Coordinates of C-alpha atoms in Angstrom, one line a residue:
Chain W
X1155 CA 5.3 13.3 26.5
X1156 CA 3.0 11.7 29.0
X1157 CA 3.5 12.0 32.8
X1158 CA 4.3 8.3 32.8
X1159 CA 7.2 8.8 30.5
X1160 CA 8.4 11.7 32.5
X1161 CA 8.3 9.7 35.7
X1162 CA 10.2 6.8 34.1
X1163 CA 13.0 9.4 33.1
X1164 CA 13.1 10.8 36.6
X1165 CA 13.2 7.2 38.2
X1166 CA 16.1 6.3 36.0
X1167 CA 18.0 9.5 37.1
X1168 CA 20.4 9.0 39.9
X1169 CA 21.5 12.4 41.3
X1170 CA 23.5 10.9 44.2
X1171 CA 26.4 10.0 42.0
X1172 CA 28.5 11.6 39.5
X1173 CA 27.6 11.1 35.9
X1174 CA 27.2 12.6 32.3
X1175 CA 23.8 11.9 31.1
X1176 CA 22.2 12.6 27.7
X1177 CA 18.5 13.4 28.1
X1178 CA 16.4 13.4 25.0
X1179 CA 13.3 15.5 25.6
X1180 CA 10.5 14.5 23.4
X1181 CA 8.3 16.9 21.5
X1182 CA 6.0 18.6 23.9
X1183 CA 7.9 17.2 26.9
X1184 CA 7.6 19.5 29.9
X1185 CA 11.4 20.1 30.3
X1186 CA 11.0 22.6 33.3
X1187 CA 9.1 20.4 35.7
X1188 CA 11.4 17.5 35.1
X1189 CA 14.5 19.5 35.2
X1190 CA 13.3 21.0 38.4
X1191 CA 12.7 17.7 40.1
X1192 CA 16.2 16.7 38.9
X1193 CA 17.6 19.6 40.4
X1194 CA 15.8 19.1 43.7
X1195 CA 17.1 15.6 43.9
X1196 CA 20.6 16.8 43.2
X1197 CA 20.5 19.3 45.9
X1198 CA 19.1 16.7 48.6
X1199 CA 22.0 14.5 47.9
X1200 CA 24.7 17.0 48.3
X1201 CA 24.9 18.7 44.9
X1202 CA 24.8 22.3 44.1
X1203 CA 22.0 22.8 41.8
X1204 CA 23.0 24.7 38.6
X1205 CA 20.8 25.3 35.6
X1206 CA 22.1 26.2 32.1
X1207 CA 19.9 27.3 29.2
X1208 CA 19.2 29.9 26.5
X1209 CA 18.7 33.2 28.1
X1210 CA 15.9 33.8 25.5
X1211 CA 13.8 31.0 26.6
X1212 CA 11.4 30.7 29.6
X1213 CA 12.7 27.5 30.9
X1214 CA 15.7 29.1 32.8
X1215 CA 13.4 31.6 34.6
X1216 CA 11.2 28.7 35.6
X1217 CA 14.1 26.9 37.1
X1218 CA 15.5 29.9 39.0
X1219 CA 13.6 29.0 42.2
X1220 CA 15.4 25.4 42.5
X1221 CA 18.8 26.4 41.0
X1222 CA 21.5 28.2 43.1
X1223 CA 22.9 29.4 39.9
X1224 CA 21.4 30.0 36.4
X1225 CA 23.3 31.0 33.5
X1226 CA 23.3 31.0 29.6
X1227 CA 26.9 29.7 28.9
X1228 CA 26.9 31.3 25.4
X1229 CA 26.2 34.8 26.8
X1230 CA 27.9 34.6 30.1
X1231 CA 30.9 32.4 29.5
X1232 CA 31.6 32.7 25.9
X1233 CA 30.6 36.2 25.3
X1234 CA 28.5 35.2 22.3
X1235 CA 31.6 33.9 20.7
X1236 CA 32.5 30.6 19.1
X1237 CA 32.1 27.3 21.0
X1238 CA 35.3 27.2 22.9
X1239 CA 35.4 24.1 25.1
X1240 CA 38.4 25.2 27.0
X1241 CA 36.8 28.5 28.2
X1242 CA 33.8 26.5 29.1
X1243 CA 35.8 24.1 31.3
X1244 CA 37.7 26.8 33.0
X1245 CA 34.5 28.3 34.2
X1246 CA 33.3 24.7 35.2
X1247 CA 36.4 24.2 37.4
X1248 CA 35.9 27.6 39.1
X1249 CA 32.1 26.7 39.8
X1250 CA 33.2 23.4 41.2
X1251 CA 35.7 25.1 43.6
X1252 CA 33.2 27.6 44.5
X1253 CA 30.5 24.9 45.4
X1254 CA 33.1 23.1 47.5
X1255 CA 34.0 26.1 49.5
X1256 CA 30.4 26.5 50.1
X1257 CA 30.1 23.0 51.5
X1258 CA 28.6 21.1 48.5
X1259 CA 29.9 17.8 47.4
X1260 CA 29.8 18.5 43.6
X1261 CA 27.9 20.5 41.0
X1262 CA 24.5 19.1 39.8
X1263 CA 24.0 20.7 36.5
X1264 CA 20.9 20.5 34.3
X1265 CA 21.6 22.0 30.9
X1266 CA 19.0 22.9 28.3
X1267 CA 21.4 22.4 25.4
X1268 CA 19.3 24.8 23.3
X1269 CA 21.9 27.2 24.5
X1270 CA 24.1 26.0 21.8
X1271 CA 21.8 27.2 19.0
X1272 CA 22.9 30.8 18.8
X1273 CA 26.4 29.6 18.3
X1274 CA 25.2 27.5 15.3
X1275 CA 27.5 24.6 15.9
X1276 CA 27.9 21.6 13.5
X1277 CA 26.9 18.1 14.8
X1278 CA 30.8 17.5 14.7
X1279 CA 31.3 20.6 17.0
X1280 CA 28.7 19.2 19.4
X1281 CA 30.2 15.8 19.6
X1282 CA 33.8 17.1 20.2
X1283 CA 32.5 19.4 22.9
X1284 CA 30.5 16.6 24.7
X1285 CA 33.5 14.3 24.4
X1286 CA 35.7 17.0 26.0
X1287 CA 33.1 17.6 28.6
X1288 CA 32.9 13.9 29.4
X1289 CA 36.5 14.0 30.5
X1290 CA 36.0 17.1 32.7
X1291 CA 32.9 15.7 34.2
X1292 CA 34.8 12.6 35.3
X1293 CA 37.6 14.7 36.6
X1294 CA 35.4 17.0 38.8
X1295 CA 32.9 14.3 40.0
X1296 CA 30.1 16.3 38.7
X1297 CA 26.6 15.4 37.9
X1298 CA 25.8 16.7 34.5
X1299 CA 22.4 16.1 32.6
X1300 CA 22.6 17.5 29.0
X1301 CA 19.0 17.8 27.6
X1302 CA 18.6 17.8 23.9
X1303 CA 15.1 18.6 22.6
X1304 CA 13.9 16.5 19.7
X1305 CA 12.1 19.8 18.6
X1306 CA 15.3 21.6 17.9
X1307 CA 17.9 18.8 17.2
X1308 CA 17.6 16.5 14.2
X1309 CA 17.2 12.7 14.9
X1310 CA 20.5 11.7 13.3
X1311 CA 22.3 14.3 15.4
X1312 CA 20.7 13.1 18.5
X1313 CA 21.9 9.5 17.9
X1314 CA 25.5 11.0 17.5
X1315 CA 25.3 13.0 20.6
X1316 CA 24.0 10.1 22.6
X1317 CA 27.0 8.1 21.5
X1318 CA 29.4 10.3 23.3
X1319 CA 27.5 10.2 26.7
X1320 CA 28.0 7.3 29.0
X1321 CA 24.4 7.6 30.1
X1322 CA 21.2 8.2 28.3
X1323 CA 17.6 9.0 29.4
X1324 CA 14.5 9.2 27.3
X1325 CA 14.4 9.1 23.5
X1326 CA 14.8 6.1 21.4
X1327 CA 16.8 2.9 21.7
X1328 CA 20.6 3.7 22.3
X1329 CA 22.6 4.3 19.3
X1330 CA 24.9 1.4 17.9
X1331 CA 28.0 2.6 19.8
X1332 CA 29.4 4.6 22.5
X1333 CA 32.7 6.4 23.0
X1334 CA 33.3 7.9 26.2
X1335 CA 36.0 9.0 28.8
X1336 CA 37.4 6.2 31.0
X1337 CA 40.0 7.2 33.5
X1338 CA 42.8 8.7 31.7
X1339 CA 41.8 7.0 28.4
X1340 CA 38.8 6.3 26.5
X1341 CA 36.4 3.4 26.2
X1342 CA 34.7 2.3 22.9
X1343 CA 31.7 -0.1 23.1
X1344 CA 28.9 -1.5 20.9
X1345 CA 29.0 -1.6 17.0
X1346 CA 30.8 0.8 14.7
X1347 CA 29.9 0.5 10.9
X1348 CA 29.8 2.8 7.9
X1349 CA 26.5 4.4 9.1
X1350 CA 28.3 5.9 12.1
X1351 CA 31.6 6.5 10.7
X1352 CA 31.5 10.2 10.6
X1353 CA 30.7 10.8 14.2
X1354 CA 33.0 7.9 15.1
X1355 CA 35.8 10.0 13.3
X1356 CA 34.9 13.2 15.2
X1357 CA 35.1 11.4 18.5
X1358 CA 38.5 9.8 17.7
X1359 CA 39.8 13.1 16.6
X1360 CA 38.9 14.6 19.9
X1361 CA 40.5 11.7 21.7
X1362 CA 43.6 11.9 19.6
X1363 CA 44.1 15.5 20.4
X1364 CA 45.7 14.2 23.7
X1365 CA 49.5 13.5 23.4
X1366 CA 48.6 10.0 24.8
X1367 CA 45.4 8.2 23.5
X1368 CA 44.6 4.8 24.8
X1369 CA 41.1 3.4 23.8
X1370 CA 39.7 0.4 25.7
X1371 CA 38.2 -1.8 22.9
X1372 CA 37.2 -4.9 25.0
X1373 CA 33.6 -4.1 24.8
X1374 CA 33.6 -3.4 21.1
X1375 CA 31.1 -5.9 19.5
X1376 CA 31.7 -5.2 15.9
X1377 CA 33.6 -2.9 13.6
X1378 CA 33.5 -2.8 10.0
X1379 CA 36.0 -1.7 7.2
X1380 CA 34.7 1.9 7.4
X1381 CA 35.2 2.0 11.1
X1382 CA 38.9 0.7 10.8
X1383 CA 39.6 3.0 8.1
X1384 CA 38.6 6.0 10.4
X1385 CA 41.1 4.7 13.1
X1386 CA 43.8 4.3 10.4
X1387 CA 43.1 7.8 9.1
X1388 CA 43.3 9.5 12.5
X1389 CA 46.2 7.4 13.6
X1390 CA 48.3 7.5 10.7
X1391 CA 50.4 10.9 11.2
X1392 CA 50.7 10.4 15.0
X1393 CA 54.2 10.4 16.7
X1394 CA 52.8 8.5 19.8
X1395 CA 50.6 5.7 18.6
X1396 CA 46.8 5.4 19.4
X1397 CA 46.6 2.4 21.4
X1398 CA 43.6 0.0 20.9
X1399 CA 43.7 -1.8 24.3
X1400 CA 42.3 -5.4 24.7
X1401 CA 42.1 -5.8 21.0
X1402 CA 40.4 -9.3 20.2
X1403 CA 42.2 -11.9 17.9
X1404 CA 39.4 -11.2 15.4
X1405 CA 40.2 -7.3 15.5
X1406 CA 43.9 -8.0 15.1
X1407 CA 43.3 -10.3 12.1
X1408 CA 41.0 -7.6 10.6
X1409 CA 43.7 -4.9 10.9
X1410 CA 46.3 -7.2 9.1
X1411 CA 43.8 -8.3 6.3
X1412 CA 42.8 -4.5 5.5
X1413 CA 46.5 -3.8 5.2
X1414 CA 46.2 -1.0 7.9
X1415 CA 48.8 -2.7 10.1
X1416 CA 51.3 -1.9 7.4
X1417 CA 50.0 1.5 6.2
X1418 CA 49.0 2.9 9.7
X1419 CA 51.9 2.6 12.0
X1420 CA 50.4 5.2 14.2
X1421 CA 48.0 2.7 15.6
X1422 CA 49.0 0.0 18.0
X1423 CA 46.8 -3.0 18.8
X1424 CA 47.5 -4.4 22.2
X1425 CA 46.1 -8.0 23.2
X1426 CA 45.1 -8.8 26.7
Chain L
X1249 CA 16.6 -29.1 9.8
X1250 CA 13.1 -29.9 10.9
X1251 CA 10.8 -27.6 9.3
X1252 CA 7.6 -28.8 10.5
X1253 CA 5.8 -26.7 13.0
X1254 CA 4.0 -28.2 15.9
X1255 CA 0.7 -26.8 14.6
X1256 CA 1.5 -28.3 11.2
X1257 CA 1.8 -32.0 12.1
X1258 CA 2.2 -33.1 8.5
X1259 CA 2.3 -30.2 6.2
X1260 CA 5.3 -28.8 4.7
X1261 CA 4.7 -25.3 3.2
X1262 CA 7.8 -24.5 1.4
X1263 CA 8.7 -21.5 -0.7
X1264 CA 11.3 -21.2 -3.4
X1265 CA 12.4 -17.8 -4.8
X1266 CA 13.6 -18.3 -8.2
X1267 CA 15.5 -16.0 -10.6
X1268 CA 14.6 -17.8 -14.0
X1269 CA 12.0 -20.0 -15.2
X1270 CA 14.5 -22.8 -15.8
X1271 CA 15.6 -22.6 -12.2
X1272 CA 11.9 -22.8 -11.2
X1273 CA 11.0 -25.7 -13.5
X1274 CA 13.9 -27.7 -12.5
X1275 CA 13.3 -27.4 -8.7
X1276 CA 9.3 -28.0 -9.0
X1277 CA 9.9 -30.9 -11.4
X1278 CA 12.3 -32.6 -9.0
X1279 CA 9.8 -32.0 -6.2
X1280 CA 6.9 -33.6 -8.2
X1281 CA 8.9 -36.5 -9.6
X1282 CA 10.1 -37.6 -6.1
X1283 CA 6.5 -37.7 -5.1
X1284 CA 5.6 -39.9 -8.1
X1285 CA 8.5 -42.2 -7.3
X1286 CA 6.9 -42.7 -3.8
X1287 CA 3.3 -43.1 -5.2
X1288 CA 2.2 -39.8 -3.6
X1289 CA -0.7 -38.3 -5.5
X1290 CA 0.0 -34.9 -7.0
X1291 CA -1.9 -31.8 -7.5
X1292 CA -0.5 -29.0 -9.6
X1293 CA -2.2 -25.5 -10.1
X1294 CA -0.2 -24.0 -13.0
X1295 CA -0.3 -21.8 -16.1
X1296 CA -0.5 -23.7 -19.2
X1297 CA 2.9 -22.8 -20.3
X1298 CA 4.4 -23.9 -17.0
X1299 CA 2.5 -27.1 -17.3
X1300 CA 4.0 -28.0 -20.5
X1301 CA 7.5 -27.4 -19.1
X1302 CA 6.8 -29.5 -16.0
X1303 CA 5.6 -32.5 -18.2
X1304 CA 8.7 -32.4 -20.3
X1305 CA 11.1 -32.2 -17.3
X1306 CA 9.4 -34.8 -15.2
X1307 CA 9.4 -37.1 -18.1
X1308 CA 13.1 -36.7 -18.5
X1309 CA 13.8 -37.2 -14.8
X1310 CA 11.7 -40.4 -14.7
X1311 CA 12.7 -41.9 -18.0
X1312 CA 8.9 -42.1 -18.9
X1313 CA 5.9 -40.0 -19.5
X1314 CA 3.4 -42.1 -17.4
X1315 CA 3.6 -38.9 -15.2
X1316 CA 1.0 -37.1 -17.3
X1317 CA -1.8 -39.4 -15.9
X1318 CA -0.5 -39.4 -12.3
X1319 CA -0.7 -35.6 -11.9
X1320 CA -3.9 -33.6 -11.5
X1321 CA -3.4 -30.3 -13.3
X1322 CA -5.7 -27.3 -12.7
X1323 CA -5.3 -24.2 -14.8
X1324 CA -4.0 -21.5 -12.5
X1325 CA -5.4 -18.6 -14.2
X1326 CA -8.8 -20.2 -14.4
X1327 CA -8.8 -21.2 -10.8
X1328 CA -7.9 -17.6 -9.8
X1329 CA -11.0 -16.3 -11.6
X1330 CA -13.1 -18.6 -9.8
X1331 CA -11.7 -17.8 -6.5
X1332 CA -12.2 -14.1 -6.2
X1333 CA -15.2 -11.9 -6.3
X1334 CA -14.5 -8.2 -6.0
X1335 CA -10.8 -8.8 -5.2
X1336 CA -11.7 -10.9 -2.2
X1337 CA -11.5 -14.8 -1.6
X1338 CA -14.9 -16.4 -1.4
X1339 CA -14.5 -19.0 1.3
X1340 CA -17.0 -21.4 -0.4
X1341 CA -15.1 -21.2 -3.7
X1342 CA -11.8 -21.9 -1.9
X1343 CA -13.5 -25.1 -0.8
X1344 CA -14.7 -26.1 -4.4
X1345 CA -11.5 -24.9 -6.3
X1346 CA -8.8 -25.9 -3.9
X1347 CA -9.8 -27.8 -0.8
X1348 CA -12.0 -30.3 -2.4
X1349 CA -9.2 -31.1 -4.9
X1350 CA -6.7 -31.5 -2.2
X1351 CA -9.0 -33.7 -0.4
X1352 CA -9.5 -35.9 -3.5
X1353 CA -5.7 -36.1 -3.9
X1354 CA -5.2 -37.1 -0.2
X1355 CA -8.1 -39.7 -0.7
X1356 CA -6.2 -41.4 -3.6
X1357 CA -3.4 -42.3 -1.0
X1358 CA -1.4 -41.2 2.0
X1359 CA 0.3 -37.8 1.8
X1360 CA -0.4 -35.6 -1.2
X1361 CA 2.0 -33.2 -2.7
X1362 CA 0.8 -30.0 -4.1
X1363 CA 2.5 -27.3 -6.2
X1364 CA 0.6 -23.8 -6.5
X1365 CA 1.1 -20.8 -8.7
X1366 CA -2.0 -19.0 -7.8
X1367 CA -0.3 -16.9 -5.1
X1368 CA 2.5 -15.9 -7.3
X1369 CA 0.2 -14.9 -10.1
X1370 CA -1.5 -12.5 -7.7
X1371 CA 2.0 -11.3 -6.5
X1372 CA 3.1 -10.4 -10.0
X1373 CA -0.1 -8.7 -10.6
X1374 CA 0.6 -6.4 -7.6
X1375 CA -2.4 -8.1 -5.7
X1376 CA -0.1 -8.4 -2.5
X1377 CA -2.8 -8.4 0.1
X1378 CA -4.8 -11.0 -1.9
X1379 CA -1.6 -13.2 -2.1
X1380 CA -1.1 -13.1 1.6
X1381 CA -4.7 -14.0 2.1
X1382 CA -4.5 -17.0 -0.1
X1383 CA -1.4 -18.2 1.5
X1384 CA -3.2 -18.0 5.0
X1385 CA -6.0 -20.1 3.5
X1386 CA -3.7 -22.7 2.3
X1387 CA -2.0 -22.7 5.8
X1388 CA -5.5 -23.3 7.3
X1389 CA -6.1 -26.1 5.0
X1390 CA -2.7 -27.6 5.9
X1391 CA -3.9 -28.0 9.5
X1392 CA -6.6 -30.2 8.4
X1393 CA -5.1 -32.3 5.6
X1394 CA -2.0 -34.2 5.3
X1395 CA -0.3 -32.6 2.3
X1396 CA 2.9 -30.9 1.2
X1397 CA 2.7 -27.7 -0.5
X1398 CA 5.4 -26.0 -2.6
X1399 CA 5.1 -22.4 -3.7
X1400 CA 7.5 -20.7 -6.1
X1401 CA 7.9 -17.0 -6.4
X1402 CA 9.8 -14.9 -9.0
X1403 CA 12.3 -13.1 -7.0
X1404 CA 10.6 -9.8 -6.6
X1405 CA 11.8 -6.4 -7.4
X1406 CA 11.7 -4.6 -4.2
X1407 CA 11.3 -0.8 -4.7
X1408 CA 8.9 0.2 -2.2
X1409 CA 8.7 -0.3 1.5
X1410 CA 5.3 -2.1 1.3
X1411 CA 7.0 -4.6 -1.0
X1412 CA 9.6 -5.2 1.6
X1413 CA 6.8 -5.8 4.1
X1414 CA 5.0 -8.1 1.9
X1415 CA 7.9 -10.0 1.0
X1416 CA 8.9 -10.6 4.6
X1417 CA 5.3 -11.7 5.3
X1418 CA 5.4 -14.2 2.6
X1419 CA 8.6 -15.7 4.1
X1420 CA 6.8 -15.9 7.4
X1421 CA 3.8 -17.8 6.1
X1422 CA 5.9 -20.7 4.9
X1423 CA 7.3 -23.2 7.0
X1424 CA 10.6 -23.1 5.2
X1425 CA 12.4 -21.5 2.3
X1426 CA 14.1 -23.7 -0.2
X1427 CA 17.6 -22.8 -0.7
X1428 CA 19.0 -22.1 -4.2
X1429 CA 20.4 -25.2 -5.7
X1430 CA 19.0 -27.3 -3.0
X1431 CA 18.3 -30.6 -4.8
X1432 CA 17.0 -32.8 -2.1
X1433 CA 13.9 -31.2 -0.7
X1434 CA 12.6 -34.5 0.5
X1435 CA 15.4 -35.1 2.9
X1436 CA 14.3 -31.9 4.6
X1437 CA 15.4 -28.7 3.1
X1438 CA 18.7 -27.2 4.1
X1439 CA 18.4 -24.4 6.5
X1440 CA 17.7 -21.3 4.6
X1441 CA 16.3 -17.9 5.5
X1442 CA 15.6 -14.9 3.4
X1443 CA 14.8 -11.2 4.4
X1444 CA 14.4 -8.0 2.5
X1445 CA 15.8 -4.7 4.0
X1446 CA 15.4 -1.1 3.0
X1447 CA 18.1 1.1 1.6
X1448 CA 18.6 2.8 4.8
X1449 CA 21.7 3.5 6.8
X1450 CA 20.7 1.3 9.7
X1451 CA 19.9 -1.7 7.3
X1452 CA 23.4 -3.4 7.5
X1453 CA 23.1 -3.4 11.2
X1454 CA 19.7 -5.1 11.0
X1455 CA 21.2 -7.5 8.7
X1456 CA 24.0 -8.4 10.9
X1457 CA 21.2 -9.1 13.5
X1458 CA 19.3 -11.3 10.9
X1459 CA 22.3 -13.4 10.4
X1460 CA 23.1 -14.0 14.1
X1461 CA 19.5 -14.8 14.9
X1462 CA 19.3 -17.3 11.9
X1463 CA 22.6 -18.9 13.1
X1464 CA 21.2 -19.1 16.7
X1465 CA 17.9 -20.7 15.5
X1466 CA 19.6 -23.3 13.6
X1467 CA 22.3 -23.9 16.2
X1468 CA 24.9 -23.0 13.8
X1469 CA 28.1 -21.3 15.1
X1470 CA 29.3 -18.3 13.0
X1471 CA 32.2 -16.2 14.2
X1472 CA 32.6 -12.6 13.5
X1473 CA 33.5 -13.1 9.9
X1474 CA 29.9 -13.7 8.9
X1475 CA 28.7 -10.7 10.5
X1476 CA 31.4 -8.7 8.8
X1477 CA 30.8 -10.1 5.4
X1478 CA 27.1 -9.4 5.4
X1479 CA 27.7 -6.0 6.7
X1480 CA 30.0 -5.2 4.0
X1481 CA 27.7 -6.6 1.3
X1482 CA 24.8 -4.8 2.8
X1483 CA 26.7 -1.5 3.1
X1484 CA 27.7 -1.8 -0.7
X1485 CA 24.0 -2.2 -1.5
X1486 CA 23.0 0.8 0.4
X1487 CA 25.9 3.1 -0.3
X1488 CA 26.7 2.3 -3.8
X1489 CA 23.6 0.8 -5.4
X1490 CA 21.4 2.9 -3.2
X1491 CA 18.9 -0.1 -3.3
X1492 CA 16.8 -2.1 -1.1
X1493 CA 18.4 -5.7 -1.0
X1494 CA 17.6 -9.1 0.1
X1495 CA 19.8 -11.3 2.2
X1496 CA 19.6 -15.3 1.8
X1497 CA 21.4 -17.4 4.2
X1498 CA 21.9 -21.0 4.1
X1499 CA 23.8 -23.5 6.1
X1500 CA 24.7 -26.9 5.0
X1501 CA 27.7 -29.4 5.3
X1502 CA 29.5 -27.0 7.5
X1503 CA 29.4 -24.0 5.1
X1504 CA 27.4 -20.8 5.6
X1505 CA 26.5 -19.1 2.5
X1506 CA 25.4 -15.4 2.6
X1507 CA 23.9 -13.7 -0.6
X1508 CA 23.2 -10.0 -0.8
X1509 CA 21.0 -9.3 -3.9
X1510 CA 20.4 -5.5 -4.8
X1511 CA 18.3 -3.9 -7.4
X1512 CA 21.3 -2.3 -9.2
X1513 CA 21.2 -2.8 -12.8
X1514 CA 24.6 -0.9 -13.0
X1515 CA 26.7 -3.2 -15.1
X1516 CA 29.8 -1.5 -14.0
X1517 CA 29.3 -3.1 -10.7
X1518 CA 28.8 -6.3 -12.7
X1519 CA 32.3 -7.9 -12.5
X1520 CA 34.4 -8.9 -9.4
X1521 CA 37.2 -6.7 -10.3
X1522 CA 35.0 -3.7 -10.8
X1523 CA 33.3 -4.3 -7.5
X1524 CA 36.7 -4.5 -5.9
X1525 CA 37.8 -1.3 -7.4
X1526 CA 34.4 0.6 -6.7
X1527 CA 33.9 -0.3 -3.1
X1528 CA 37.6 -0.5 -2.0
X1529 CA 38.7 -2.5 1.0
X1530 CA 35.1 -3.4 2.1
X1531 CA 34.8 -6.1 -0.6
X1532 CA 38.5 -6.7 -0.5
X1533 CA 37.9 -7.9 3.2
X1534 CA 35.1 -10.1 2.2
X1535 CA 37.4 -11.6 -0.4
X1536 CA 39.9 -12.2 2.1
X1537 CA 37.5 -13.6 4.7
X1538 CA 35.4 -15.9 2.5
X1539 CA 36.5 -19.3 1.5
X1540 CA 34.7 -18.8 -1.7
X1541 CA 32.7 -15.6 -3.1
X1542 CA 31.4 -14.3 -6.4
X1543 CA 29.0 -12.2 -8.3
X1544 CA 25.9 -13.3 -10.1
X1545 CA 24.5 -11.0 -12.8
X1546 CA 20.8 -11.2 -12.7
X1547 CA 17.9 -9.5 -14.7
X1548 CA 18.1 -5.9 -13.5
X1549 CA 19.9 -7.0 -10.3
X1550 CA 23.0 -8.6 -9.1
X1551 CA 23.9 -10.9 -6.2
X1552 CA 27.2 -10.9 -4.4
X1553 CA 27.7 -14.1 -2.4
X1554 CA 30.3 -15.3 0.0
X1555 CA 30.8 -18.6 1.9
X1556 CA 32.4 -19.3 5.3
X1557 CA 32.9 -22.4 7.2
X1558 CA 30.7 -22.8 10.2

């Protein structure tokens, strides 16, 4: 990556407010120097700078001067065990409380997501993890940058991962859709078609794990039959329905025409 | 639609993609016969076998065979041999083989009307770059002389990425695409756009964008139904036929017609009921949204089409 690209990524990064950012680090990108600058910005706007990364790499060492805390989550929080979002989030909450008692406004975390690699997660695992994290980041008012390297993550997986972050830095053009936490519910925007049906289903399953699941679909520009089928499948067996809030007349018509209105009573389309 | 471009004050440079010789002969003959009716001089670069078919068809259309003397025919294969040296067009030869003849025709009165198979011959020989170069030469001549040019291409088999690019380049080099079944080209061809797409998972999204862009260019309003229809048909081509595909979109008389042609020779997917069974609700939804739809079996390919109101 050239210096110019790096500066553009930095310029687009606003460390002074909470957010959950997917940073796609290109081949040969100098992760450490950009991450250092991000942490510095976070610290100067009231955040407690924290760096995550794989203990095996050198990047974490390089960030030690700038970060108040450095950790390898796989080793330090999960004991090398499987990817357990709940265990991660307990730690995250504790770190936030500690930071506040120390006088910081929030956590400002930059995570080299290569730390996931020893756990060998599937793309689905990562999507589910990030989506759950999105909720926690919003709840804790944190600033979290998840850095995914194009050297270690496949292009299709990166598109999937970007889809479950509200913001994106670097990498290619944004993927066709986004599914992110929104207050107590979720927000779906963009275009869902057969090409992204798998990651969309994973996101839906994660969202549907909550007892109550409301998805704002006002910014959904397009959904095809395969996308509708994922909603019907995930919603089919629920006792409390998945609510698609702000469903357009077009969407409600498609839901009838496909027959899902009759076969998937666990989904409720709510018009404005 | 006005197909004239500002840098082409007179020329119409139209292209027709045909599935069968019968379709091509019918469309070219109507184009030439209409010119004869108006006293416009005609110049035809055609193979010997096509020339015979045109003569018969034009005589039938006009109820006389005086056409033979009013049309200047040039043998397309001979002309090609003269034009190229070592695979490249020689500019002076384009002048003597093509340009001087167009100039003669224009000199015989008003706007001339030309039909050419030179480029299509090159295309079917796999000489794609040469075909594009020749189209560009024609285009330059069109800026200079008042004539209409009609090109006909056999709908190509699109198996390679380079083929898709070349096909899309050919579409761009023409001022308009003649819609299948358009029988009044002289009234200005009906809005028609064609584009080729690869068998990739992002192609259906690109096809949706293509339809939205064409509709915006023509000032035609299409609702979400058109996007959904082209998306489902494109998805079927990519997922079931695993094939590159072309989308042809036309708009006429308040009807938008979308046709997706893939390279699947799989005859199980050749009937409407089989297609419905195979791809489940996707095509069922197309059937529910379209005012009319259907499947055309083609040679080694198939086309699924659907119409919606605009």
